[in-house]
Each structure stands twice: as structure tokens, then as C-alpha cells.
PDB file of C-alpha atoms in Angstrom:
ATOM      1  CA  MET A   1     -32.299 -30.358  53.901  1.00 38.00           C
ATOM      2  CA  LEU A   2     -32.009 -29.210  50.292  1.00 40.00           C
ATOM      3  CA  ILE A   3     -33.714 -25.900  51.121  1.00 43.00           C
ATOM      4  CA  THR A   4     -31.329 -25.215  53.953  1.00 43.00           C
ATOM      5  CA  PHE A   5     -28.338 -26.009  51.832  1.00 40.00           C
ATOM      6  CA  SER A   6     -29.582 -23.794  48.982  1.00 43.00           C
ATOM      7  CA  ALA A   7     -30.173 -20.934  51.409  1.00 43.00           C
ATOM      8  CA  LEU A   8     -26.711 -21.258  52.867  1.00 39.00           C
ATOM      9  CA  THR A   9     -24.986 -21.376  49.471  1.00 44.00           C
ATOM     10  CA  SER A  10     -26.932 -18.446  48.097  1.00 54.00           C
ATOM     11  CA  ILE A  11     -25.771 -16.106  50.829  1.00 58.00           C
ATOM     12  CA  PRO A  12     -22.011 -16.228  49.900  1.00 75.00           C
ATOM     13  CA  LEU A  13     -23.020 -15.842  46.227  1.00 78.00           C
ATOM     14  CA  LEU A  14     -25.062 -12.728  46.954  1.00 78.00           C
ATOM     15  CA  TRP A  15     -22.185 -11.172  48.918  1.00 79.00           C
ATOM     16  CA  LEU A  16     -19.797 -12.003  46.073  1.00 81.00           C
ATOM     17  CA  GLN A  17     -22.091 -10.256  43.612  1.00 79.00           C
ATOM     18  CA  ILE A  18     -22.344  -7.207  45.844  1.00 82.00           C
ATOM     19  CA  ALA A  19     -18.572  -7.189  46.328  1.00 85.00           C
ATOM     20  CA  ILE A  20     -17.988  -7.197  42.535  1.00 84.00           C
ATOM     21  CA  VAL A  21     -20.297  -4.219  42.090  1.00 83.00           C
ATOM     22  CA  ALA A  22     -18.727  -2.410  45.033  1.00 84.00           C
ATOM     23  CA  VAL A  23     -15.244  -2.943  43.658  1.00 87.00           C
ATOM     24  CA  TRP A  24     -16.293  -1.556  40.266  1.00 86.00           C
ATOM     25  CA  VAL A  25     -17.877   1.550  41.848  1.00 84.00           C
ATOM     26  CA  LEU A  26     -14.801   2.106  44.014  1.00 87.00           C
ATOM     27  CA  PHE A  27     -12.609   1.729  40.872  1.00 86.00           C
ATOM     28  CA  ILE A  28     -14.646   4.423  39.088  1.00 84.00           C
ATOM     29  CA  LEU A  29     -14.469   6.780  42.095  1.00 80.00           C
ATOM     30  CA  LEU A  30     -10.692   6.281  42.301  1.00 86.00           C
ATOM     31  CA  ILE A  31     -10.297   7.163  38.628  1.00 84.00           C
ATOM     32  CA  ALA A  32     -12.449  10.279  39.141  1.00 78.00           C
ATOM     33  CA  TRP A  33     -10.390  11.266  42.189  1.00 77.00           C
ATOM     34  CA  TRP A  34      -7.096  10.731  40.320  1.00 81.00           C
ATOM     35  CA  VAL A  35      -8.267  12.814  37.356  1.00 79.00           C
ATOM     36  CA  ASN A  36      -9.513  15.592  39.672  1.00 72.00           C
ATOM     37  CA  ARG A  37      -6.332  15.500  41.775  1.00 74.00           C
ATOM     38  CA  PHE A  38      -3.554  15.080  39.150  1.00 71.00           C
ATOM     39  CA  ALA A  39      -4.754  15.164  35.573  1.00 66.00           C
ATOM     40  CA  ASN A  40      -7.649  17.532  34.994  1.00 61.00           C
ATOM     41  CA  ARG A  41      -9.473  19.734  37.496  1.00 62.00           C
ATOM     42  CA  ASP A  42     -12.446  20.333  35.180  1.00 66.00           C
ATOM     43  CA  PRO A  43     -15.405  19.294  37.359  1.00 70.00           C
ATOM     44  CA  GLU A  44     -17.449  18.353  34.266  1.00 72.00           C
ATOM     45  CA  ILE A  45     -14.866  15.737  33.274  1.00 78.00           C
ATOM     46  CA  VAL A  46     -14.951  14.262  36.781  1.00 77.00           C
ATOM     47  CA  ARG A  47     -18.757  14.212  36.742  1.00 78.00           C
ATOM     48  CA  LYS A  48     -18.920  12.408  33.439  1.00 81.00           C
ATOM     49  CA  ILE A  49     -16.400   9.799  34.496  1.00 83.00           C
ATOM     50  CA  VAL A  50     -18.660   8.977  37.462  1.00 83.00           C
ATOM     51  CA  HIS A  51     -21.800   9.359  35.350  1.00 82.00           C
ATOM     52  CA  ILE A  52     -20.654   6.938  32.649  1.00 89.00           C
ATOM     53  CA  GLY A  53     -18.712   4.575  34.891  1.00 88.00           C
ATOM     54  CA  THR A  54     -21.423   4.005  37.503  1.00 88.00           C
ATOM     55  CA  GLY A  55     -23.972   3.527  34.711  1.00 90.00           C
ATOM     56  CA  ASN A  56     -22.199   0.317  33.729  1.00 93.00           C
ATOM     57  CA  VAL A  57     -23.214  -1.121  37.096  1.00 92.00           C
ATOM     58  CA  ILE A  58     -26.521  -2.032  35.434  1.00 94.00           C
ATOM     59  CA  LEU A  59     -24.620  -4.416  33.179  1.00 93.00           C
ATOM     60  CA  LEU A  60     -23.053  -6.119  36.200  1.00 91.00           C
ATOM     61  CA  ALA A  61     -26.457  -6.368  37.832  1.00 91.00           C
ATOM     62  CA  TRP A  62     -27.918  -7.919  34.709  1.00 93.00           C
ATOM     63  CA  TRP A  63     -25.060 -10.361  33.926  1.00 91.00           C
ATOM     64  CA  LEU A  64     -24.589 -11.435  37.542  1.00 89.00           C
ATOM     65  CA  ASP A  65     -28.375 -11.748  38.029  1.00 89.00           C
ATOM     66  CA  ILE A  66     -28.241  -9.651  41.184  1.00 90.00           C
ATOM     67  CA  PRO A  67     -31.588  -9.654  43.082  1.00 90.00           C
ATOM     68  CA  ALA A  68     -33.783  -6.643  42.472  1.00 92.00           C
ATOM     69  CA  ILE A  69     -33.864  -5.735  46.178  1.00 91.00           C
ATOM     70  CA  VAL A  70     -30.100  -5.066  46.086  1.00 89.00           C
ATOM     71  CA  GLY A  71     -30.425  -2.576  43.185  1.00 89.00           C
ATOM     72  CA  ILE A  72     -33.495  -0.901  44.733  1.00 91.00           C
ATOM     73  CA  THR A  73     -31.788  -0.550  48.097  1.00 90.00           C
ATOM     74  CA  ALA A  74     -28.664   0.897  46.512  1.00 88.00           C
ATOM     75  CA  SER A  75     -30.825   3.335  44.523  1.00 89.00           C
ATOM     76  CA  ILE A  76     -32.580   4.510  47.693  1.00 90.00           C
ATOM     77  CA  LEU A  77     -29.291   4.994  49.557  1.00 88.00           C
ATOM     78  CA  ALA A  78     -27.727   6.826  46.612  1.00 84.00           C
ATOM     79  CA  SER A  79     -30.803   9.050  46.319  1.00 85.00           C
ATOM     80  CA  VAL A  80     -30.685   9.990  49.965  1.00 87.00           C
ATOM     81  CA  ILE A  81     -26.950  10.729  49.812  1.00 83.00           C
ATOM     82  CA  THR A  82     -27.300  12.902  46.690  1.00 81.00           C
ATOM     83  CA  LEU A  83     -30.200  14.817  48.287  1.00 80.00           C
ATOM     84  CA  LEU A  84     -28.089  15.494  51.375  1.00 81.00           C
ATOM     85  CA  SER A  85     -25.203  16.516  49.171  1.00 74.00           C
ATOM     86  CA  TYR A  86     -27.199  19.400  47.764  1.00 73.00           C
ATOM     87  CA  ARG A  87     -27.240  20.853  51.302  1.00 74.00           C
ATOM     88  CA  PHE A  88     -23.921  19.548  52.612  1.00 68.00           C
ATOM     89  CA  PRO A  89     -20.608  19.214  50.699  1.00 62.00           C
ATOM     90  CA  ILE A  90     -20.713  15.426  50.479  1.00 58.00           C
ATOM     91  CA  LEU A  91     -20.308  15.198  46.689  1.00 57.00           C
ATOM     92  CA  PRO A  92     -19.157  18.686  45.662  1.00 55.00           C
ATOM     93  CA  GLY A  93     -17.368  17.553  42.473  1.00 53.00           C
ATOM     94  CA  ILE A  94     -20.243  15.479  41.255  1.00 54.00           C
ATOM     95  CA  ASN A  95     -23.029  17.963  41.875  1.00 54.00           C
ATOM     96  CA  SER A  96     -21.190  21.104  40.663  1.00 51.00           C
ATOM     97  CA  VAL A  97     -22.542  21.647  37.150  1.00 48.00           C
ATOM     98  CA  GLY A  98     -22.626  25.455  37.086  1.00 47.00           C
ATOM     99  CA  ARG A  99     -26.433  25.542  37.222  1.00 48.00           C
ATOM    100  CA  GLN A 100     -29.264  24.431  39.454  1.00 55.00           C
ATOM    101  CA  SER A 101     -29.769  20.722  38.812  1.00 68.00           C
ATOM    102  CA  PHE A 102     -31.050  17.627  40.532  1.00 78.00           C
ATOM    103  CA  GLY A 103     -29.579  15.390  37.837  1.00 78.00           C
ATOM    104  CA  THR A 104     -27.573  13.167  40.233  1.00 82.00           C
ATOM    105  CA  PHE A 105     -30.647  12.551  42.353  1.00 87.00           C
ATOM    106  CA  PHE A 106     -32.856  11.753  39.320  1.00 91.00           C
ATOM    107  CA  TYR A 107     -30.130   9.440  38.006  1.00 90.00           C
ATOM    108  CA  SER A 108     -30.204   7.420  41.241  1.00 89.00           C
ATOM    109  CA  VAL A 109     -33.989   7.302  41.244  1.00 93.00           C
ATOM    110  CA  SER A 110     -34.176   6.100  37.647  1.00 95.00           C
ATOM    111  CA  PHE A 111     -31.868   3.203  38.449  1.00 94.00           C
ATOM    112  CA  GLY A 112     -34.151   1.943  41.221  1.00 94.00           C
ATOM    113  CA  ILE A 113     -37.325   2.362  39.151  1.00 96.00           C
ATOM    114  CA  LEU A 114     -35.960   0.480  36.168  1.00 97.00           C
ATOM    115  CA  VAL A 115     -34.582  -2.355  38.289  1.00 96.00           C
ATOM    116  CA  ALA A 116     -37.892  -2.708  40.155  1.00 96.00           C
ATOM    117  CA  TRP A 117     -39.857  -2.591  36.902  1.00 96.00           C
ATOM    118  CA  PHE A 118     -37.906  -4.854  34.588  1.00 97.00           C
ATOM    119  CA  TRP A 119     -36.477  -7.304  37.077  1.00 96.00           C
ATOM    120  CA  HIS A 120     -40.112  -7.991  38.035  1.00 94.00           C
ATOM    121  CA  LEU A 121     -40.917  -8.620  34.359  1.00 95.00           C
ATOM    122  CA  GLN A 122     -37.747 -10.708  34.001  1.00 94.00           C
ATOM    123  CA  GLN A 123     -36.619  -8.402  31.217  1.00 96.00           C
ATOM    124  CA  PRO A 124     -33.513  -6.760  32.680  1.00 96.00           C
ATOM    125  CA  GLN A 125     -32.169  -5.849  29.259  1.00 96.00           C
ATOM    126  CA  TYR A 126     -34.556  -2.932  29.037  1.00 97.00           C
ATOM    127  CA  ALA A 127     -33.330  -1.532  32.349  1.00 97.00           C
ATOM    128  CA  ALA A 128     -29.783  -1.819  30.992  1.00 97.00           C
ATOM    129  CA  LEU A 129     -30.833  -0.069  27.747  1.00 97.00           C
ATOM    130  CA  GLY A 130     -32.374   2.856  29.581  1.00 97.00           C
ATOM    131  CA  ILE A 131     -29.502   3.395  31.977  1.00 96.00           C
ATOM    132  CA  LEU A 132     -26.789   3.033  29.362  1.00 97.00           C
ATOM    133  CA  VAL A 133     -28.530   5.371  26.903  1.00 96.00           C
ATOM    134  CA  MET A 134     -28.512   7.903  29.724  1.00 94.00           C
ATOM    135  CA  SER A 135     -24.993   7.281  31.037  1.00 93.00           C
ATOM    136  CA  TRP A 136     -23.130   6.959  27.745  1.00 95.00           C
ATOM    137  CA  GLY A 137     -25.403   8.970  25.466  1.00 93.00           C
ATOM    138  CA  ASP A 138     -25.903  11.998  27.704  1.00 90.00           C
ATOM    139  CA  GLY A 139     -22.394  11.764  29.119  1.00 89.00           C
ATOM    140  CA  LEU A 140     -20.598  11.801  25.756  1.00 92.00           C
ATOM    141  CA  ALA A 141     -23.057  14.337  24.327  1.00 90.00           C
ATOM    142  CA  ALA A 142     -22.178  16.768  27.119  1.00 85.00           C
ATOM    143  CA  LEU A 143     -18.433  16.340  26.625  1.00 86.00           C
ATOM    144  CA  ILE A 144     -18.563  16.576  22.831  1.00 89.00           C
ATOM    145  CA  GLY A 145     -20.986  19.489  22.966  1.00 85.00           C
ATOM    146  CA  GLN A 146     -18.890  21.504  25.358  1.00 83.00           C
ATOM    147  CA  ARG A 147     -15.622  20.845  23.616  1.00 83.00           C
ATOM    148  CA  PHE A 148     -16.650  20.845  19.936  1.00 85.00           C
ATOM    149  CA  GLY A 149     -20.163  22.274  19.934  1.00 71.00           C
ATOM    150  CA  THR A 150     -20.042  25.381  17.696  1.00 79.00           C
ATOM    151  CA  HIS A 151     -23.543  25.244  16.285  1.00 79.00           C
ATOM    152  CA  LYS A 152     -25.832  26.261  19.138  1.00 84.00           C
ATOM    153  CA  TYR A 153     -29.578  26.276  19.698  1.00 81.00           C
ATOM    154  CA  LYS A 154     -31.683  26.963  22.750  1.00 79.00           C
ATOM    155  CA  VAL A 155     -34.469  24.966  24.409  1.00 75.00           C
ATOM    156  CA  PHE A 156     -36.327  26.530  27.348  1.00 70.00           C
ATOM    157  CA  GLY A 157     -33.430  28.953  27.813  1.00 69.00           C
ATOM    158  CA  ARG A 158     -30.792  26.198  27.943  1.00 74.00           C
ATOM    159  CA  GLU A 159     -28.101  26.342  25.325  1.00 77.00           C
ATOM    160  CA  LYS A 160     -27.460  23.119  23.450  1.00 82.00           C
ATOM    161  CA  SER A 161     -25.318  22.223  20.466  1.00 85.00           C
ATOM    162  CA  TRP A 162     -26.172  20.212  17.372  1.00 87.00           C
ATOM    163  CA  GLU A 163     -22.847  18.360  17.740  1.00 91.00           C
ATOM    164  CA  GLY A 164     -23.821  17.224  21.228  1.00 90.00           C
ATOM    165  CA  SER A 165     -27.342  16.236  20.166  1.00 92.00           C
ATOM    166  CA  LEU A 166     -25.980  14.284  17.209  1.00 95.00           C
ATOM    167  CA  THR A 167     -23.610  12.475  19.571  1.00 95.00           C
ATOM    168  CA  MET A 168     -26.578  11.621  21.833  1.00 95.00           C
ATOM    169  CA  THR A 169     -28.457  10.167  18.843  1.00 96.00           C
ATOM    170  CA  LEU A 170     -25.571   8.120  17.526  1.00 97.00           C
ATOM    171  CA  VAL A 171     -24.528   6.680  20.919  1.00 96.00           C
ATOM    172  CA  SER A 172     -28.121   5.897  21.869  1.00 97.00           C
ATOM    173  CA  PHE A 173     -28.625   4.110  18.569  1.00 98.00           C
ATOM    174  CA  VAL A 174     -25.517   2.039  18.994  1.00 97.00           C
ATOM    175  CA  ILE A 175     -26.331   1.071  22.574  1.00 97.00           C
ATOM    176  CA  SER A 176     -29.938   0.196  21.754  1.00 97.00           C
ATOM    177  CA  SER A 177     -28.887  -1.826  18.710  1.00 97.00           C
ATOM    178  CA  LEU A 178     -26.272  -3.856  20.602  1.00 97.00           C
ATOM    179  CA  ILE A 179     -28.631  -4.727  23.422  1.00 97.00           C
ATOM    180  CA  LEU A 180     -31.556  -5.584  21.155  1.00 96.00           C
ATOM    181  CA  ILE A 181     -29.431  -7.614  18.776  1.00 96.00           C
ATOM    182  CA  CYS A 182     -28.158  -9.678  21.693  1.00 94.00           C
ATOM    183  CA  THR A 183     -31.642 -10.261  23.063  1.00 94.00           C
ATOM    184  CA  GLN A 184     -33.996 -10.065  20.071  1.00 92.00           C
ATOM    185  CA  GLY A 185     -31.763 -10.948  17.135  1.00 91.00           C
ATOM    186  CA  ASN A 186     -30.563  -9.078  14.088  1.00 92.00           C
ATOM    187  CA  ASN A 187     -33.684  -8.121  12.224  1.00 92.00           C
ATOM    188  CA  TRP A 188     -35.304  -5.013  10.751  1.00 92.00           C
ATOM    189  CA  GLN A 189     -37.373  -4.434  13.873  1.00 93.00           C
ATOM    190  CA  THR A 190     -34.215  -4.132  15.971  1.00 95.00           C
ATOM    191  CA  TRP A 191     -32.802  -1.398  13.758  1.00 96.00           C
ATOM    192  CA  VAL A 192     -36.060   0.530  13.434  1.00 96.00           C
ATOM    193  CA  ILE A 193     -36.739   0.378  17.198  1.00 97.00           C
ATOM    194  CA  SER A 194     -33.158   1.430  17.988  1.00 97.00           C
ATOM    195  CA  LEU A 195     -33.491   4.420  15.651  1.00 97.00           C
ATOM    196  CA  VAL A 196     -36.833   5.490  17.183  1.00 97.00           C
ATOM    197  CA  VAL A 197     -35.413   5.115  20.740  1.00 97.00           C
ATOM    198  CA  ALA A 198     -32.317   7.172  19.790  1.00 97.00           C
ATOM    199  CA  ILE A 199     -34.369  10.036  18.326  1.00 96.00           C
ATOM    200  CA  ILE A 200     -36.825  10.154  21.271  1.00 96.00           C
ATOM    201  CA  ALA A 201     -33.947   9.948  23.791  1.00 96.00           C
ATOM    202  CA  THR A 202     -32.266  12.881  22.089  1.00 95.00           C
ATOM    203  CA  GLY A 203     -35.492  14.872  22.257  1.00 92.00           C
ATOM    204  CA  LEU A 204     -35.974  14.074  25.962  1.00 92.00           C
ATOM    205  CA  GLU A 205     -32.396  15.060  26.665  1.00 89.00           C
ATOM    206  CA  ALA A 206     -32.838  18.399  24.834  1.00 86.00           C
ATOM    207  CA  PHE A 207     -36.215  19.318  26.380  1.00 82.00           C
ATOM    208  CA  SER A 208     -35.153  19.096  30.011  1.00 75.00           C
ATOM    209  CA  PHE A 209     -34.679  21.338  33.011  1.00 75.00           C
ATOM    210  CA  LEU A 210     -33.214  20.951  36.514  1.00 75.00           C
ATOM    211  CA  GLY A 211     -31.585  17.701  35.392  1.00 80.00           C
ATOM    212  CA  VAL A 212     -34.909  15.884  34.896  1.00 88.00           C
ATOM    213  CA  ASP A 213     -33.513  14.323  31.731  1.00 90.00           C
ATOM    214  CA  ASN A 214     -31.655  11.936  33.994  1.00 92.00           C
ATOM    215  CA  LEU A 215     -35.097  10.563  34.802  1.00 93.00           C
ATOM    216  CA  THR A 216     -37.027  11.002  31.539  1.00 94.00           C
ATOM    217  CA  VAL A 217     -34.282   9.682  29.213  1.00 95.00           C
ATOM    218  CA  PRO A 218     -33.680   6.277  30.921  1.00 96.00           C
ATOM    219  CA  LEU A 219     -37.343   5.685  31.758  1.00 97.00           C
ATOM    220  CA  GLY A 220     -38.563   6.865  28.339  1.00 96.00           C
ATOM    221  CA  SER A 221     -35.951   4.888  26.428  1.00 97.00           C
ATOM    222  CA  ALA A 222     -36.548   1.666  28.343  1.00 97.00           C
ATOM    223  CA  ALA A 223     -40.332   1.956  28.174  1.00 97.00           C
ATOM    224  CA  LEU A 224     -40.344   2.821  24.468  1.00 97.00           C
ATOM    225  CA  ALA A 225     -38.062  -0.080  23.552  1.00 97.00           C
ATOM    226  CA  PHE A 226     -40.143  -2.485  25.630  1.00 97.00           C
ATOM    227  CA  VAL A 227     -43.487  -1.387  24.118  1.00 96.00           C
ATOM    228  CA  LEU A 228     -42.220  -1.371  20.541  1.00 96.00           C
ATOM    229  CA  ILE A 229     -40.744  -4.867  20.957  1.00 94.00           C
ATOM    230  CA  GLN A 230     -44.111  -6.137  22.167  1.00 91.00           C
ATOM    231  CA  GLN A 231     -45.857  -4.579  19.191  1.00 90.00           C
ATOM    232  CA  LEU A 232     -43.400  -5.299  16.371  1.00 87.00           C
ATOM    233  CA  VAL A 233     -41.653  -8.527  17.370  1.00 76.00           C
ATOM    234  CA  LEU A 234     -43.772 -10.615  19.737  1.00 60.00           C
TER     235      LEU A 234
END
């Protein structure tokens, strides 16, 4: 009788969790639509609003303890939709970056991999770290670099700016520090690991092509933080 009751009560809770995430995603898409329609038609601004806003879904998944299967399923669906959008105009504003890129697809895939990996290990904070380093770090680096990046350098033919890369490093360091302080405590290991993660994430973001940094940055950041914690703290 207890099992039946638990099963019945868990179903409404799961749908409530999904509804909260869905409302957040819809809210972000509405903001992006409003900016595109009324405030600023720059497609890069719209892309970064979606890029950063949807990245925060990982925090909701972590805090609400959403089952891994939900995140994995959402990742698969998003990946299929983004792949189709490269052939059909499903997400024209999101995928228009002025160059050939599969960044949106890799972004969706990385979400599913990190959820599957770290939910299984019962260490969701590392999935959150990886996704947020990508969403906030890369997102703000692109905006700052395009608007204020006057000191340029090239990597594999792609032009980058030192201002954008510095932004990536600083934001990645802040995000990593906040998450590790909350989960591991305020100690020297937290600050050292956060710095290492920030530097490596910046390198992965710089040495990328076809948008593959949307896969290498979150996976690399999460994996590096996880391994270093095991070696230096546990």
C-alpha cells in the first residue's frame, strides 16, 4: 500500500518539476522573441539570451532533483530539433551565427551527457558547473569580445579577442568557485581548482571549430573539476 501511494504521489511531483522547467524555457524564449521583435534585431544578442537563459535549466534540474531520464530525453529532443533546424528554418535566429557551426546541436548533446554522467554518480553539481561555464562564460565572452574586443588574435583561422578570452576566464572562475564553495567548502583547493578549470575552459573555447566548443568546454570543465576534487580534496 505504501509503494502504491508513493508511486501515485511522485507522478504529480514529476509533472510539477517538468512544468517549472518548461515555464522557465518559455520565459527565456519570450524574452528572446521580444528583443528580436522590438528592441534589438542583432541575431547574436538573441542567440546569447537563449544560450545563457536555457543553460540555467541545469540549476533547476539540480535543485528540484529532476530524474536523469527527463534531462536525457529533453537533450535528445533538443538535439533532433536543432539538427533539423540546420536543414529547415525551425530555429533561424538561434542558428544564424554568420559561419558554419553546429554549436546549438553540441550544446544540447552536452546537456544530456552531463546529466547522464553526474546524475548517475549522484554529483549533479559538476553537470551544473560544466553547463554554466559554457552558457555564461562563452555567452558573455562572445558579447564582450564582439562589442569591446579590440585586441585580436587568430586560432585555426578564427578571430578571437583577448577581451573576450579574459571574460571567459573570469566568468568561468566565478562560476566554478561559487559551485565548489557551496558543495566542497571554502578552502585553498576550491580556489586552485576553479582557476585551473577557468584556464582550461578558456583554452577549449579558443581552440574550437564548427561550434565544437559547446561540447568540449562543458564536458572538459565538469570532468576536470570532478577529477581534481577526487585528487586534492577526497
